Amino acid sequence: MNVKSNLYRKEKIYGFLFILPPLLGLLIFTLYPMIYSIYGSFTDWDGLGQMNFIGLSNFKDLWSDELFHKALFNTLFMMLGIPIGITLALLLALGLNRGVPGTTAFRVIYYVPVISSLAAVSIMWNWAYNGDYGLVNQFLDLFGISGPNWMANKYTVKPALIIMAVWKGLGYTMLLYLAALQSVSRSYYEAAELDGANGFKSFWHITWPMVRPVTFFIIVTNIIGGSQIFTEMNIMTPTGGPEYASASVVFYIWQKAFGNFQMGYASAMAVFLGVFIFVVTLIQFRMNEKQSFDVD
Amino acid sequence: MLKKKGWFTLLSLVLMVSVVLTGCGGKNNASSGGNSGSEATANAGSKDSKETKNLTFMFRGGTDEQKAYEGVVKKYEADHPNVKVKIVVTAADQYATKLKASITGNSVPDVFYFESGDLKAYVNSGVLLDLTSYVEKNPNIDLNNIWKYGVDLYRYDGTMAGQGNLYGMPKDVGPFALGYNKTMFEAAGIPLPDKDKPYTWDEFIKVAQQLTIDKDGDGKLDQFGAGFNVQWALPSFVWSNGADWLDATKTKVTIDDPKFIEALQFFTDMQLKYGITPSTEQAQTLDTYQRWMKGEMAFFPVGPWDMSTYEKLPFDYDLIPYPAGSTGKSATWTGSLGIGASAKTKHPDEAVDLINYLTASKEGMEALVKAKVQIPNLMDMAKEWAADTTTKPANKEEFLQVVNEYGRVLPGHYTYNAEWYNLFYTDIQPVLDGKVTPEEYVKAEQPKMQKLLDKAVEQEAKSKK
């Protein structure tokens, strides 16, 4: 009896020790800054000196801040890349799932952008988008189209960033779909075939519902990631782009906090963004719960 | 059993890492600054103390520049065997974030670069060490031999920047002079510009038009008169026309002044009316910079940091004053970056000594000038350097004239933050495209900028409490 409980206690301690490092990390590097920034959002802190409590004043200012509205719009606009990316990735995955020759090579090709550093990718695309000698415009030239100076035009800068983000994320999404497709049992398709279902029908009634959990996962993570988009614009349009057309919310937060000594105001925006992501994700989970019994 | 051993190794490893990580946080809190003045100077120059003193030096720069500065720091260490300098270096665009994060996190490096525009904020919140007494007591530092323009940028008396106590030393001064492609002038048979008498705006347009050519006859221009980036070149035109972004009290935005409108009009006319610059869409810095380096541009601003790059250009270039507006005088922006010390440093004397070595010592300056990344800070050395007309550009004297006579600091330097000033450039594209007239633009923009400036003034007042 005694021996057993001793052993038990020992294991318990080990267990705690094991979760301690990540727990400490979470407390120190996530929870503490989070609470600090929530508190900061109610102050006029400049990031250096003392903090004075000013209530909801920062949030009131957000309401009438034109640049914040622009940044918010830009961030949401650039999420148009998510459905595009999902569609393309699924098509690619379907293609690769048929076992065409060279599948492995294709998988590698599509996956290379995923593991490349975002900064390097941004610099590369910045060259490609150059109005005078960029690869993109030289390619368009072949068809007699004279391309715009992508990053310097407020109408093309967002599409340019979307194209790049889709390209970068394609491999990851495709791989997830590929895994999901391969786990779909062949027997469903055989049964459907016997019932006379053609290609599209079996896709719509079998494949699409079967990969739904993956689609859900991709949408949730992409929206969270998309809300936090920053590196691309920081490197490709370091001033926020023509007429602030490519600035994201995080970019604006960064500018306010580290450029203009308005840490309190920046914190307020961060809190807003956090709440926004939380609410959107919550809605998605609710919607998923409702639909999750459709399949069987 | 083997399993258990693995367990322990893993566990201890993880624990070690977490201890190290958490330990880092509060490291610099312990030192409470110590009373700097008298106590510290008593220790000055006591080289017999055997204790090694550790300094952290945080800076930024391009690769050439990093190498040059690392070399100078090594030399400093060799001359000061009891001081060890730990270098923290970042790319230019990440520097501000990193510095501000370390200030917020209470682990300010002992010696670091800072923007002159951030001076007020850093002084008001007690980040920067007041260098005045150290510099005055140090026989090796002769402030009279360093550009007054540069030194004054780091003075602040509690209300106005530019006067009072000294909180930093200029790493260098960056006169943004106007260059021209000499080879192109000679090929076109146009008399070379006078290096002492600036063009009027009209003259400038005429010469530039002569040099804007479609060389191969394909209907597309492939040689331009000039290429100006609005953010860095517009101030030159505005100032030389007698206007500015701010009034003398630095509390009112004055872009709706007719002289200002005239200058902005002239700037846009260069593209829209006279066609001497690449179209605005093409006029991103990189593109005009590339065109200049390919020899496709007659006039282009030249900073001393580019001298090492321009050495390999396939054409000859030289420097002249900027074309002058209604004041009849040239004007241009002169950059600078300061080096300051943390108010909480444990070794203020050594920190000031290092700053001095990097900014005002003969040994340090010689190494940096040799690397062709800057002009000398020391005036006597600069005169000697400029007198050598065998290296490019021949008229290096122009750089010195910019610093001494017609260079200025950007308006954002005078205010608590530069948000109001930056907004001017955020919204300006439609003006450059000719969709909005300069007059409409300044009328609409003035109130917006004023609002941000008011906020900055208010922030500043608060930070002093």
Short mmCIF file of C-alpha atoms in Angstrom, two decimals, chain A residues 10 14 17-18 20-21 24 28-29 44-50 52 54 61 66-67 70 130-133 148-149 152-153 239 241-244 252 254 256-263, chain B residues 4 7-8 10-11 14-15 18 21-22 93 96-97 100-101 103-104 118 121-122 125 127 231 281-282 284 286-287 290-291 416-419 423 426-427 429-430 448 455 459 462-463 465:
data_model
loop_
_atom_site.label_atom_id
_atom_site.label_comp_id
_atom_site.label_asym_id
_atom_site.label_seq_id
_atom_site.Cartn_x
_atom_site.Cartn_y
_atom_site.Cartn_z
CA LYS A 10 6.70 10.12 -7.63
CA TYR A 14 7.47 13.76 -12.70
CA LEU A 17 7.89 18.55 -13.85
CA PHE A 18 7.23 17.57 -17.41
CA LEU A 20 6.30 22.75 -16.01
CA PRO A 21 8.58 24.12 -18.76
CA LEU A 24 6.22 28.41 -17.44
CA ILE A 28 5.88 34.16 -18.93
CA PHE A 29 5.79 34.64 -22.66
CA ASP A 44 -1.61 56.36 -22.38
CA TRP A 45 1.67 54.45 -22.03
CA ASP A 46 4.36 55.54 -24.49
CA GLY A 47 6.39 52.37 -24.03
CA LEU A 48 9.06 54.08 -21.97
CA GLY A 49 7.77 56.04 -19.01
CA GLN A 50 4.90 55.67 -16.62
CA ASN A 52 -1.60 56.70 -16.73
CA ILE A 54 -7.26 56.79 -19.23
CA ASP A 61 -10.02 56.89 -30.71
CA GLU A 66 -9.02 56.50 -40.52
CA LEU A 67 -5.74 54.64 -40.81
CA LYS A 70 -7.90 51.24 -43.69
CA ASN A 130 9.36 45.20 -59.91
CA GLY A 131 7.66 47.36 -62.49
CA ASP A 132 10.60 47.68 -64.86
CA TYR A 133 12.52 44.45 -64.92
CA PRO A 148 1.80 47.77 -63.62
CA ASN A 149 4.38 48.56 -60.97
CA ALA A 152 3.60 51.06 -56.08
CA ASN A 153 -0.01 51.10 -57.18
CA THR A 239 5.84 52.55 -45.35
CA GLY A 241 2.25 50.99 -49.35
CA PRO A 242 0.80 53.66 -51.64
CA GLU A 243 -1.86 55.51 -49.62
CA TYR A 244 -1.56 52.91 -46.89
CA TYR A 252 -0.26 49.57 -37.87
CA TRP A 254 3.84 47.87 -34.89
CA LYS A 256 2.28 52.93 -33.39
CA ALA A 257 4.12 50.96 -30.75
CA PHE A 258 7.67 51.13 -32.03
CA GLY A 259 7.65 54.15 -34.31
CA ASN A 260 5.43 56.65 -32.56
CA PHE A 261 5.69 55.88 -28.85
CA GLN A 262 2.04 54.95 -28.46
CA MET A 263 2.23 51.57 -26.79
CA LYS B 4 14.62 5.85 -16.92
CA TRP B 7 14.06 10.35 -18.81
CA PHE B 8 16.36 12.08 -16.41
CA LEU B 10 15.65 14.88 -20.89
CA LEU B 11 14.14 16.27 -17.73
CA VAL B 14 14.37 20.84 -20.20
CA LEU B 15 14.69 22.26 -16.72
CA SER B 18 13.66 26.89 -18.73
CA LEU B 21 15.18 31.42 -20.20
CA THR B 22 13.53 32.77 -17.09
CA ASP B 93 14.85 47.95 -40.58
CA ALA B 96 14.12 50.45 -33.92
CA THR B 97 11.89 47.56 -32.87
CA LYS B 100 12.49 49.86 -28.12
CA ALA B 101 11.74 46.33 -27.01
CA ILE B 103 14.07 49.59 -23.40
CA THR B 104 10.57 48.42 -22.52
CA ASP B 118 13.67 59.96 -30.57
CA ALA B 121 11.27 60.72 -25.63
CA TYR B 122 14.38 58.94 -24.42
CA SER B 125 11.81 58.95 -19.69
CA VAL B 127 16.77 56.22 -20.86
CA GLN B 231 10.26 61.64 -49.23
CA GLU B 281 4.85 54.71 -60.68
CA GLN B 282 8.38 53.97 -61.79
CA GLN B 284 10.29 54.16 -56.43
CA LEU B 286 15.08 51.39 -56.13
CA ASP B 287 14.23 52.05 -59.72
CA GLN B 290 19.20 51.55 -60.54
CA ARG B 291 18.77 53.96 -63.45
CA TYR B 416 7.91 63.97 -29.85
CA ASN B 417 7.11 61.60 -32.68
CA ALA B 418 7.07 61.99 -36.45
CA GLU B 419 3.63 60.53 -37.09
CA LEU B 423 1.18 61.15 -42.87
CA THR B 426 1.35 58.32 -46.82
CA ASP B 427 -1.33 60.30 -48.66
CA GLN B 429 0.54 59.57 -54.26
CA PRO B 430 -2.54 61.14 -55.94
CA LYS B 448 -5.16 65.99 -40.27
CA LYS B 455 -1.34 64.80 -29.96
CA GLN B 459 2.27 63.35 -25.31
CA LYS B 462 2.86 64.22 -20.27
CA SER B 463 6.22 62.49 -20.61
CA LYS B 465 6.03 64.71 -15.49
#
